[in-house]
Coordinates of C-alpha atoms in Angstrom, one line a residue:
Chain A
M244 CA 2.1 -29.9 6.0
K245 CA -1.3 -30.6 7.1
L246 CA -2.6 -28.4 9.9
S247 CA -5.1 -30.4 12.2
R248 CA -8.1 -28.7 13.7
E249 CA -6.7 -29.0 17.1
E250 CA -3.3 -27.1 15.8
V251 CA -5.5 -24.5 14.3
L252 CA -7.4 -23.8 17.8
H253 CA -4.2 -23.8 19.5
I254 CA -2.7 -21.0 17.1
A255 CA -6.0 -19.2 17.4
Q256 CA -5.5 -19.2 21.3
L257 CA -2.1 -17.9 20.9
A258 CA -3.6 -15.0 18.9
R259 CA -6.5 -14.6 21.1
L260 CA -8.7 -14.9 18.1
G261 CA -12.1 -16.4 18.4
L262 CA -13.2 -18.5 15.5
T263 CA -16.5 -20.1 14.5
E264 CA -16.4 -24.1 14.0
T265 CA -16.7 -23.2 9.9
E266 CA -13.6 -20.9 10.3
V267 CA -11.8 -23.5 12.2
D268 CA -12.4 -26.1 9.1
R269 CA -11.7 -23.3 6.5
L270 CA -8.8 -22.2 8.0
S271 CA -7.2 -25.8 8.7
E272 CA -7.7 -26.5 5.0
Q273 CA -6.7 -23.1 3.6
L274 CA -3.6 -22.6 6.1
S275 CA -2.6 -26.2 4.9
D276 CA -2.5 -25.2 1.5
I277 CA -0.4 -22.1 1.9
L278 CA 1.9 -23.9 4.0
E279 CA 2.4 -26.6 1.6
N280 CA 3.0 -24.0 -1.0
F281 CA 6.0 -22.4 1.4
E282 CA 7.7 -25.4 1.4
V283 CA 9.5 -24.3 -1.7
L284 CA 11.4 -22.3 1.0
Q285 CA 13.5 -25.4 2.1
Q286 CA 14.9 -25.7 -1.3
V287 CA 17.2 -22.6 -0.8
D288 CA 20.5 -23.1 0.7
T289 CA 20.8 -20.5 3.4
S290 CA 23.7 -21.7 5.4
D291 CA 25.9 -19.0 6.4
V292 CA 23.2 -16.6 5.3
P293 CA 22.1 -13.9 8.0
P294 CA 18.6 -13.0 8.3
T295 CA 17.3 -9.6 7.3
A296 CA 14.9 -7.8 9.4
Q297 CA 14.6 -4.8 7.7
S298 CA 16.2 -2.9 4.7
I299 CA 17.7 0.6 5.7
P300 CA 21.3 1.4 6.6
L301 CA 20.7 2.7 10.1
Q302 CA 20.9 1.0 13.5
N303 CA 20.0 1.8 17.2
V304 CA 18.0 5.1 16.3
T305 CA 17.5 7.2 19.5
K306 CA 16.1 10.3 20.2
G307 CA 17.3 13.3 22.4
D308 CA 16.0 13.3 25.8
E309 CA 13.9 16.4 25.3
A310 CA 10.6 17.3 26.8
A311 CA 7.5 17.6 24.5
A312 CA 4.1 18.2 24.7
S313 CA 1.7 15.1 24.6
L314 CA -1.9 14.9 23.6
P315 CA -4.4 15.9 26.1
Q316 CA -5.8 13.1 28.2
S317 CA -9.6 13.8 27.3
Q318 CA -8.5 13.1 23.5
I319 CA -6.8 9.8 24.3
L320 CA -9.7 8.8 26.2
A321 CA -12.1 10.0 23.5
N322 CA -11.9 6.7 21.7
A323 CA -12.2 4.5 24.5
P324 CA -15.2 1.9 24.3
R325 CA -15.5 2.2 28.1
R326 CA -14.1 4.5 30.5
D327 CA -14.6 5.5 34.1
G328 CA -13.7 9.0 34.8
E329 CA -10.1 9.5 33.5
F330 CA -9.5 5.8 33.3
F331 CA -10.1 3.1 30.5
R332 CA -12.3 0.7 32.0
V333 CA -11.4 -3.1 31.4
K334 CA -12.8 -6.5 32.4
A335 CA -11.6 -8.0 35.9
V336 CA -8.0 -9.5 35.2
L337 CA -8.1 -11.6 38.4
E338 CA -11.2 -13.3 39.3
Chain B
M966 CA -10.9 22.4 -20.5
I967 CA -12.1 19.0 -19.2
I968 CA -12.0 19.8 -15.3
N969 CA -12.3 16.1 -14.7
Q970 CA -9.1 15.4 -16.1
L971 CA -6.5 17.9 -14.9
T972 CA -3.5 16.8 -13.7
I973 CA -1.8 18.8 -10.4
H974 CA 0.6 20.8 -12.7
E975 CA -2.3 21.8 -15.1
A976 CA -4.7 22.7 -12.1
H977 CA -1.8 24.7 -10.4
R978 CA -1.2 26.7 -13.4
L979 CA -5.0 27.4 -13.8
L980 CA -5.3 28.5 -10.5
G981 CA -2.2 30.7 -10.6
A982 CA -3.7 32.5 -13.6
R983 CA -7.0 32.9 -11.8
Q984 CA -8.6 30.9 -14.5
L985 CA -10.1 28.5 -12.1
S986 CA -10.5 28.7 -8.0
S987 CA -9.7 25.9 -5.7
V988 CA -13.6 26.2 -4.6
E989 CA -14.7 25.7 -8.2
L990 CA -12.3 22.8 -8.6
T991 CA -13.4 21.2 -5.3
K992 CA -16.9 21.5 -5.9
A993 CA -16.4 19.9 -9.5
R994 CA -14.6 17.0 -7.8
L995 CA -17.3 16.4 -5.1
E996 CA -20.1 16.7 -8.0
R997 CA -18.0 14.0 -10.1
S998 CA -17.7 11.8 -6.7
R999 CA -21.7 12.0 -6.5
Q1000 CA -22.0 10.9 -10.1
V1001 CA -19.7 8.1 -10.2
E1002 CA -19.6 6.8 -6.6
P1003 CA -22.7 4.5 -6.8
R1004 CA -21.0 2.7 -9.8
V1005 CA -17.3 2.5 -8.3
H1006 CA -17.6 2.7 -4.6
A1007 CA -14.0 4.3 -4.2
L1008 CA -14.5 6.4 -1.1
V1009 CA -15.5 5.4 2.5
A1010 CA -15.9 9.1 3.1
I1011 CA -16.6 12.1 1.2
T1012 CA -15.3 15.0 3.6
D1013 CA -16.8 17.9 1.6
E1014 CA -17.5 20.3 4.3
L1015 CA -13.8 20.2 5.4
A1016 CA -12.7 20.4 1.7
L1017 CA -14.8 23.3 1.0
K1018 CA -13.4 25.4 3.9
Q1019 CA -9.9 24.1 2.8
A1020 CA -10.3 25.1 -0.6
Q1021 CA -11.6 28.6 0.8
K1022 CA -8.6 29.0 2.5
A1023 CA -6.3 28.0 -0.3
D1024 CA -8.0 30.5 -2.7
E1025 CA -7.2 33.4 -0.3
L1026 CA -3.5 32.2 0.1
I1027 CA -3.1 31.8 -3.8
A1028 CA -4.7 35.3 -3.9
R1029 CA -2.1 36.6 -1.9
G1030 CA 0.6 35.0 -3.8
N1031 CA 1.0 31.5 -2.4
T1032 CA 2.5 29.2 -5.3
H1033 CA 3.1 26.2 -3.8
P1034 CA 2.1 23.5 -6.5
L1035 CA -0.2 21.3 -4.1
T1036 CA -2.0 24.5 -2.8
G1037 CA -5.9 24.2 -3.3
I1038 CA -5.4 21.0 -5.1
P1039 CA -7.9 18.0 -4.1
V1040 CA -6.4 14.8 -2.8
V1041 CA -8.0 11.5 -1.7
I1042 CA -6.2 10.0 1.4
K1043 CA -6.4 6.1 1.8
D1044 CA -8.3 5.1 5.1
N1045 CA -5.4 3.9 6.8
M1046 CA -3.6 7.2 7.3
C1047 CA -4.7 9.0 10.4
T1048 CA -6.7 12.3 9.9
K1049 CA -7.3 14.1 12.8
G1050 CA -11.1 14.4 13.5
I1051 CA -11.8 12.5 10.7
P1052 CA -12.7 8.8 11.1
T1053 CA -9.8 6.5 9.9
T1054 CA -11.2 3.0 9.7
C1055 CA -8.7 0.7 7.7
S1056 CA -11.9 -0.3 5.8
S1057 CA -12.4 -2.7 9.2
R1058 CA -15.2 -3.0 11.5
M1059 CA -12.5 -2.9 14.0
L1060 CA -11.7 0.8 13.5
E1061 CA -15.2 1.7 12.0
N1062 CA -15.8 4.5 14.7
F1063 CA -12.0 5.4 15.2
V1064 CA -11.4 9.3 15.0
P1065 CA -7.5 10.0 15.5
P1066 CA -6.3 12.7 17.7
Y1067 CA -3.6 13.5 15.3
D1068 CA -2.4 13.7 11.9
A1069 CA -0.1 11.5 10.1
T1070 CA 3.1 13.1 8.9
V1071 CA 2.1 13.0 5.3
V1072 CA -1.2 14.6 6.0
E1073 CA 0.4 17.1 8.4
R1074 CA 2.8 17.9 5.3
L1075 CA -0.1 18.1 2.7
N1076 CA -2.2 20.3 5.2
G1077 CA 0.9 22.6 5.7
Y1078 CA 0.6 22.9 1.7
N1079 CA -3.0 23.7 2.0
A1080 CA -4.1 20.7 0.1
V1081 CA -7.6 20.0 -0.2
I1082 CA -8.6 16.4 1.5
I1083 CA -12.0 15.6 -0.5
G1084 CA -12.3 11.8 1.1
K1085 CA -10.7 8.8 2.4
G1086 CA -10.1 5.8 0.0
N1087 CA -11.6 2.2 0.3
M1088 CA -9.1 -0.4 1.1
D1089 CA -8.6 -4.0 1.6
E1090 CA -9.1 -4.4 5.4
F1091 CA -5.8 -3.1 7.3
A1092 CA -4.2 -3.2 3.6
M1093 CA -4.4 -6.8 3.4
G1094 CA -5.4 -7.9 -0.2
S1095 CA -4.9 -7.6 -3.6
S1096 CA -8.3 -6.6 -5.0
T1097 CA -10.1 -4.3 -2.5
E1098 CA -12.7 -6.7 -2.1
H1099 CA -11.5 -7.3 1.5
S1100 CA -12.8 -4.1 2.4
A1101 CA -15.5 -4.7 5.4
F1102 CA -17.8 -2.1 4.0
F1103 CA -17.8 -2.5 0.2
A1104 CA -15.9 -3.9 -3.0
T1105 CA -14.5 -0.9 -5.1
H1106 CA -15.0 -1.4 -8.9
N1107 CA -12.7 -0.8 -11.6
P1108 CA -14.0 2.2 -14.1
W1109 CA -12.4 0.6 -16.8
D1110 CA -14.8 -2.4 -16.6
L1111 CA -17.3 -2.3 -13.4
S1112 CA -17.4 -6.0 -13.3
R1113 CA -13.5 -6.1 -12.5
V1114 CA -11.4 -5.5 -9.4
P1115 CA -9.3 -2.2 -9.4
G1116 CA -6.5 -4.1 -7.6
G1117 CA -5.5 -3.5 -3.9
S1118 CA -5.0 -2.8 -1.4
S1119 CA -5.1 0.9 -2.1
G1120 CA -7.9 0.4 -4.8
G1121 CA -10.0 3.2 -3.6
S1122 CA -7.3 5.7 -4.0
A1123 CA -6.6 4.4 -7.5
V1124 CA -9.8 4.5 -8.6
A1125 CA -10.8 7.8 -7.3
V1126 CA -7.7 9.1 -9.4
A1127 CA -8.7 7.1 -12.6
A1128 CA -12.6 8.2 -12.1
G1129 CA -11.8 11.7 -11.9
E1130 CA -13.0 12.0 -8.4
T1131 CA -9.6 13.3 -7.3
I1132 CA -6.6 15.0 -8.9
Y1133 CA -4.3 12.5 -6.9
A1134 CA -4.2 10.2 -3.9
L1135 CA -2.1 8.8 -1.4
G1136 CA -1.9 5.3 -1.0
S1137 CA 0.4 2.6 0.9
D1138 CA 2.4 -0.2 -0.4
T1139 CA 3.3 -3.5 1.5
G1140 CA 3.8 -5.9 -1.2
G1141 CA 2.2 -3.9 -4.4
S1142 CA -0.5 -2.1 -2.6
I1143 CA 0.2 1.3 -4.7
R1144 CA 1.7 -0.2 -7.8
Q1145 CA -1.0 -3.0 -8.6
P1146 CA -3.7 -1.0 -8.4
A1147 CA -2.1 1.6 -10.4
G1148 CA -1.5 -0.7 -13.1
F1149 CA -5.0 -2.1 -12.8
C1150 CA -6.4 1.6 -13.3
S1151 CA -4.1 2.8 -15.5
V1152 CA -2.6 5.5 -13.4
T1153 CA 0.8 6.2 -12.3
G1154 CA 1.9 4.9 -8.8
L1155 CA 5.1 5.1 -6.8
K1156 CA 6.3 3.0 -3.8
P1157 CA 9.5 5.2 -2.6
T1158 CA 12.4 3.6 -1.0
Y1159 CA 11.7 2.0 2.5
G1160 CA 12.3 4.9 4.7
R1161 CA 12.1 7.8 2.4
V1162 CA 8.6 8.7 3.6
S1163 CA 7.5 8.8 7.3
R1164 CA 5.1 6.3 8.2
Y1165 CA 4.4 8.2 11.5
G1166 CA 0.3 7.8 11.5
L1167 CA 0.0 4.9 8.9
V1168 CA -1.4 2.2 10.6
A1169 CA 0.8 -0.4 10.9
F1170 CA 0.5 -3.7 8.8
A1171 CA 3.8 -4.8 8.2
S1172 CA 6.4 -2.3 9.8
S1173 CA 9.3 -3.7 7.6
L1174 CA 7.7 -3.4 4.4
D1175 CA 5.3 -0.8 4.5
Q1176 CA 5.7 2.8 2.5
I1177 CA 3.2 5.7 2.0
G1178 CA 3.5 6.9 -2.1
P1179 CA 1.6 8.8 -4.7
L1180 CA -1.1 7.9 -7.5
T1181 CA -1.3 10.4 -9.9
K1182 CA -2.3 11.0 -13.5
D1183 CA 1.2 11.4 -14.6
V1184 CA 4.8 11.3 -13.5
A1185 CA 5.4 14.8 -13.1
D1186 CA 2.6 14.8 -10.6
C1187 CA 4.3 11.9 -9.1
A1188 CA 7.4 14.2 -8.6
L1189 CA 5.4 17.0 -7.2
V1190 CA 3.7 14.7 -4.5
L1191 CA 7.0 12.9 -3.6
N1192 CA 8.5 16.2 -3.0
A1193 CA 5.9 17.4 -0.7
I1194 CA 6.0 14.2 1.3
A1195 CA 9.5 12.7 1.2
G1196 CA 12.1 13.4 3.9
Y1197 CA 13.2 12.7 7.3
D1198 CA 10.7 12.6 10.4
S1199 CA 12.2 12.2 13.8
R1200 CA 8.7 10.5 14.7
D1201 CA 9.5 7.5 12.6
S1202 CA 12.8 6.1 13.6
T1203 CA 13.0 4.1 10.5
S1204 CA 12.8 7.6 8.4
V1205 CA 16.4 7.9 6.8
P1206 CA 17.9 11.4 7.1
Y1207 CA 19.1 11.9 3.7
P1208 CA 18.5 15.0 1.8
T1209 CA 15.6 15.1 -0.2
P1210 CA 16.4 16.3 -3.8
D1211 CA 14.0 18.2 -6.0
Y1212 CA 12.5 15.5 -7.9
T1213 CA 11.1 17.5 -10.8
Q1214 CA 14.6 18.3 -11.6
C1215 CA 15.1 14.6 -13.3
L1216 CA 12.1 14.7 -15.6
T1217 CA 14.3 15.4 -18.9
A1218 CA 13.3 12.5 -21.2
D1219 CA 16.9 11.8 -22.0
L1220 CA 17.6 8.0 -21.4
N1221 CA 20.9 8.3 -23.3
G1222 CA 23.5 5.8 -21.7
L1223 CA 21.2 4.5 -19.2
R1224 CA 21.3 0.9 -18.5
I1225 CA 18.1 -1.0 -18.2
G1226 CA 18.0 -4.8 -17.3
I1227 CA 15.1 -7.0 -17.8
P1228 CA 14.6 -10.0 -15.1
K1229 CA 13.4 -12.9 -17.1
E1230 CA 11.9 -14.6 -13.9
Y1231 CA 9.2 -11.9 -14.0
F1232 CA 8.1 -13.1 -17.2
V1233 CA 6.2 -16.0 -15.2
E1234 CA 4.4 -18.9 -15.9
G1235 CA 0.7 -18.0 -16.2
M1236 CA 1.4 -14.5 -17.4
Q1237 CA -1.1 -13.4 -20.1
V1238 CA 0.1 -12.8 -23.6
E1239 CA -1.5 -9.2 -23.8
V1240 CA 0.7 -8.3 -20.6
E1241 CA 3.7 -9.8 -21.9
K1242 CA 3.4 -8.4 -25.5
A1243 CA 2.6 -4.8 -24.2
I1244 CA 5.6 -4.9 -22.0
R1245 CA 7.8 -6.3 -24.3
A1246 CA 6.8 -3.5 -26.7
A1247 CA 7.1 -0.8 -23.9
I1248 CA 10.6 -2.0 -23.4
N1249 CA 11.5 -1.8 -27.1
K1250 CA 10.5 1.9 -26.8
L1251 CA 12.6 2.7 -24.0
E1252 CA 15.5 1.2 -26.3
E1253 CA 14.4 3.4 -29.1
L1254 CA 14.7 6.5 -26.5
G1255 CA 18.5 5.7 -26.0
A1256 CA 18.3 3.4 -23.1
R1257 CA 20.8 0.4 -23.2
V1258 CA 18.6 -2.6 -22.7
E1259 CA 19.9 -6.3 -21.7
W1260 CA 17.3 -9.0 -21.8
E1261 CA 17.7 -12.3 -19.9
V1262 CA 19.1 -11.0 -17.0
S1263 CA 18.6 -13.2 -13.9
L1264 CA 17.5 -13.1 -10.4
P1265 CA 17.3 -16.7 -9.7
H1266 CA 15.9 -16.4 -6.0
T1267 CA 12.8 -14.6 -7.3
P1268 CA 10.6 -17.7 -7.2
Y1269 CA 10.9 -17.7 -3.6
A1270 CA 9.8 -14.3 -2.8
L1271 CA 6.3 -14.9 -2.5
A1272 CA 6.6 -17.6 0.0
A1273 CA 9.2 -15.4 1.9
Y1274 CA 6.8 -12.5 1.6
Y1275 CA 3.6 -14.2 2.9
I1276 CA 5.6 -15.2 6.0
I1277 CA 7.3 -12.4 6.9
A1278 CA 4.2 -9.8 6.3
P1279 CA 1.8 -12.0 8.1
S1280 CA 4.3 -12.5 11.0
E1281 CA 4.7 -8.7 11.3
A1282 CA 1.0 -8.3 10.9
S1283 CA 0.3 -10.8 13.7
A1284 CA 2.4 -8.9 16.1
N1285 CA 1.3 -5.3 15.2
L1286 CA -2.6 -6.1 15.2
A1287 CA -2.3 -7.6 18.8
R1288 CA -2.9 -4.0 19.9
Y1289 CA -6.5 -4.5 18.9
D1290 CA -7.9 -5.5 22.2
G1291 CA -11.2 -3.5 22.5
V1292 CA -9.9 -1.4 25.4
K1293 CA -8.3 1.8 24.0
Y1294 CA -9.9 2.4 21.0
G1295 CA -11.9 0.6 18.3
F1296 CA -14.5 -2.3 18.5
S1297 CA -15.3 -3.8 21.8
Y1298 CA -17.4 -7.0 22.7
T1299 CA -18.9 -6.4 26.1
D1300 CA -21.6 -9.1 26.5
T1301 CA -19.3 -11.2 28.7
D1302 CA -17.8 -11.0 32.2
S1303 CA -14.6 -12.7 31.3
M1304 CA -11.6 -10.6 30.1
W1305 CA -10.2 -13.3 27.8
K1306 CA -13.6 -14.1 26.1
A1307 CA -14.2 -10.5 25.6
L1308 CA -10.8 -10.2 23.9
E1309 CA -11.3 -13.2 21.7
K1310 CA -14.7 -11.9 20.6
T1311 CA -13.8 -8.6 20.1
R1312 CA -11.3 -9.9 17.7
Q1313 CA -13.5 -12.5 16.0
F1314 CA -16.2 -10.0 15.2
G1315 CA -13.9 -6.8 14.4
F1316 CA -11.7 -8.8 11.9
G1317 CA -12.7 -10.1 8.6
D1318 CA -11.5 -13.5 7.0
E1319 CA -8.3 -12.4 5.2
V1320 CA -7.2 -10.4 8.2
K1321 CA -8.0 -13.6 10.6
R1322 CA -6.1 -15.8 7.8
R1323 CA -2.8 -13.6 8.2
I1324 CA -3.0 -13.4 12.0
M1325 CA -3.2 -17.3 12.0
L1326 CA -0.6 -17.5 9.4
G1327 CA 1.9 -15.1 10.9
T1328 CA 1.1 -16.5 14.7
Y1329 CA 1.9 -20.2 13.3
A1330 CA 5.1 -18.7 11.8
L1331 CA 6.5 -17.2 15.0
S1332 CA 5.1 -20.0 17.3
A1333 CA 7.6 -22.3 19.3
G1334 CA 8.8 -25.3 17.0
Y1335 CA 7.9 -23.3 13.7
Y1336 CA 10.0 -20.2 14.0
D1337 CA 13.3 -21.3 12.3
A1338 CA 11.7 -23.3 9.8
Y1339 CA 9.3 -20.4 8.6
Y1340 CA 10.3 -16.9 10.1
L1341 CA 13.9 -17.2 10.3
K1342 CA 14.1 -19.1 7.0
A1343 CA 12.2 -16.3 5.3
Q1344 CA 14.3 -13.7 6.7
K1345 CA 17.3 -15.6 5.2
V1346 CA 15.9 -15.7 2.1
R1347 CA 15.2 -12.0 2.1
T1348 CA 18.7 -11.5 2.6
L1349 CA 19.5 -13.4 -0.7
I1350 CA 16.8 -11.4 -2.5
R1351 CA 18.5 -8.2 -1.6
R1352 CA 21.9 -9.3 -2.2
E1353 CA 20.8 -10.3 -5.9
F1354 CA 19.3 -6.9 -6.3
D1355 CA 22.4 -5.0 -5.1
Q1356 CA 24.5 -7.2 -7.4
A1357 CA 22.0 -6.3 -10.5
F1358 CA 22.4 -2.7 -9.7
E1359 CA 26.0 -2.6 -9.9
K1360 CA 25.6 -3.4 -13.4
F1361 CA 22.0 -1.5 -14.2
D1362 CA 20.7 1.8 -13.4
A1363 CA 17.1 0.2 -13.5
L1364 CA 15.3 -2.9 -13.9
V1365 CA 11.9 -3.2 -15.8
T1366 CA 9.2 -5.8 -15.4
P1367 CA 5.3 -5.9 -15.7
T1368 CA 3.5 -4.5 -12.7
S1369 CA 1.2 -7.7 -12.6
P1370 CA 1.0 -11.1 -14.4
T1371 CA -2.6 -10.1 -15.4
V1372 CA -4.9 -7.6 -16.6
P1373 CA -7.8 -6.8 -13.9
F1374 CA -9.4 -9.9 -13.0
K1375 CA -13.3 -10.3 -12.4
I1376 CA -14.8 -9.4 -8.9
G1377 CA -15.5 -12.6 -6.9
E1378 CA -13.0 -14.7 -9.2
K1379 CA -10.3 -15.2 -6.6
V1380 CA -11.8 -13.7 -3.2
D1381 CA -12.2 -17.5 -1.9
D1382 CA -8.9 -18.6 -3.0
P1383 CA -6.1 -16.8 -1.1
L1384 CA -3.3 -18.4 -3.0
Q1385 CA -4.3 -17.1 -6.4
M1386 CA -5.0 -13.8 -4.8
Y1387 CA -1.2 -13.8 -3.6
L1388 CA 0.0 -14.7 -6.8
S1389 CA -1.5 -11.3 -8.3
D1390 CA 1.4 -9.7 -6.3
V1391 CA 4.1 -11.7 -7.5
C1392 CA 5.9 -8.9 -9.6
T1393 CA 5.6 -6.3 -7.2
L1394 CA 6.3 -7.9 -3.5
P1395 CA 10.1 -8.9 -4.2
I1396 CA 10.8 -4.8 -4.3
N1397 CA 9.4 -4.3 -0.7
I1398 CA 11.4 -7.4 0.3
A1399 CA 14.4 -5.7 -0.8
G1400 CA 13.3 -2.1 0.3
L1401 CA 13.6 -0.8 -3.0
P1402 CA 11.5 2.0 -5.0
A1403 CA 9.5 1.1 -7.9
I1404 CA 7.0 2.7 -9.9
S1405 CA 3.9 1.5 -12.2
I1406 CA 3.1 3.5 -15.2
P1407 CA 0.3 2.9 -17.9
A1408 CA 2.0 1.0 -20.7
G1409 CA -1.1 -0.4 -23.0
F1410 CA -4.1 -2.3 -22.7
G1411 CA -5.2 -5.8 -23.2
D1412 CA -8.7 -6.0 -24.7
G1413 CA -9.4 -2.5 -23.1
L1414 CA -8.0 -3.4 -19.8
P1415 CA -5.2 -1.6 -18.2
I1416 CA -1.6 -2.9 -18.3
G1417 CA 1.2 -1.4 -16.1
M1418 CA 5.0 -1.5 -16.5
Q1419 CA 7.1 -1.5 -13.2
I1420 CA 10.4 0.3 -13.2
I1421 CA 12.7 -0.5 -10.2
S1422 CA 16.0 1.0 -9.0
K1423 CA 18.2 0.8 -6.1
P1424 CA 17.6 2.5 -2.7
F1425 CA 16.9 6.1 -3.0
G1426 CA 17.2 5.6 -6.8
E1427 CA 13.9 7.4 -7.3
E1428 CA 15.0 10.2 -9.7
T1429 CA 16.2 7.3 -11.9
I1430 CA 12.7 5.7 -11.8
L1431 CA 10.9 9.2 -12.6
K1432 CA 13.3 9.9 -15.3
I1433 CA 12.7 6.5 -17.1
A1434 CA 8.8 6.9 -16.5
Y1435 CA 8.8 10.5 -17.7
A1436 CA 10.7 9.5 -20.8
Y1437 CA 8.3 6.8 -21.6
E1438 CA 5.4 8.8 -21.0
Q1439 CA 6.2 11.7 -23.0
A1440 CA 6.9 9.2 -25.8
T1441 CA 3.6 7.4 -25.8
E1442 CA -0.2 8.3 -25.1
W1443 CA -1.4 5.5 -22.7
H1444 CA -1.4 7.9 -19.7
K1445 CA -4.1 10.3 -21.6
R1446 CA -6.4 7.6 -22.0
R1447 CA -9.5 7.9 -19.6
A1448 CA -12.0 5.5 -18.5
S1449 CA -15.1 6.4 -20.0
I1450 CA -17.4 6.3 -16.9

């Protein structure tokens, strides 16, 4: 499984991850190596085997609909890189 | 009394007998940190002001008759657990300035017992790594040989315990991140059953695999810390509402009738001779102590666990780390007018190489056209691995393996070779895939470098693990050796 530069750039775009030219080259090589190693999984017969997403014996955990205090707005906004009054400030979404 | 070497239970006894105060104990730890930190770099933050305040309060409570074993005892918290008002960085540029507005449940619990938090432990960035070299700030060094890695990702926590900077620490384990550094630093490290300890306030890496656990100087301490942190928490929907036993009750050193299996697949190709020798000797010791040992047990899907893990964990990570967008908290690239550019640059500069590699790997495995071949296939293999363990535990109370195939490796040796680095988790990651509990305890040395033994049991079988570990520890001296630093 060889991952081309174009594929690396496509995956990076899906992940919204900026990469330098050097990183693209290196990742193309490293990810190809890693994925080639993972081909070993194709040897395992998994017909009729259901997938496991998690390992605990619980399903559909719900909470009671009870009111509880939430954190004050000022504390939530305290870590914001950019804010405007009581709002998070973001770049324009529609240009 | 060598104050650097005290365990929780020893320090607790001295505090109760008024032979030592928490302030004295805390000051000695802080002094020790000042001495060794320039050489080991285990801590990303030393919280001395807070620690002394907490110690003073603990002394007042002890004077008034408070007798909880963790009261007044110094602890280091791995820097991926939220501490209210104290930066929690995950050793990442992305969270370098992040100050959590709340405590993780485990921190809340320790604070409830008036523990003394003396610092935050260095780690591989976002817990992704096996050597603590992937910290964005600095690499942590192994106190047994400063040119070698301490393991990872909880390397800072393990070293802080091994070097006497703290009495115990909390770590987190997604594929071996408590046990592997415990083995590399000759301390005791337990990964509880998935769901046993609340993950609320633990910065998510791979949500179906992550679990918090103790790093301690001996097994009795491990039981004491597990008592404090285990139990149901409604804020973590994967926390299991089972009653929590008193884990100190199983420390009986009696192994008669216990059935222990040795899975042969864990004695892998490429395993160092001295590791294999030490673990075989340790298993012989368990037999001497009364356990019924069966060698040559087979878990045939073990060789596929590494690939399954390194698809599942990065897939979950790629989803979890999508939240780092530079809007609500964390690093933010602002030198552009484009929203998409800002997002891409924020993540480009905020994340280090290994985190990027895993986000890419996970995004690939989940992307259209590859989902079935990678992610779904890995989840099916996960089922087979879990079933195999379930079958083994119908016959055995516990399984015993090495914690790692090698002794600690040199700093720089594997950092540019991701596959070699991934292989250092080969004995520990199948346990996370199956959600089982497992411990690493000191089991010898090869050329002066620590070797850990892993004891695994069925879900919620922590008592069996602690019992076996305690029996072995009481019959050996490995856990008493301290790195001369």
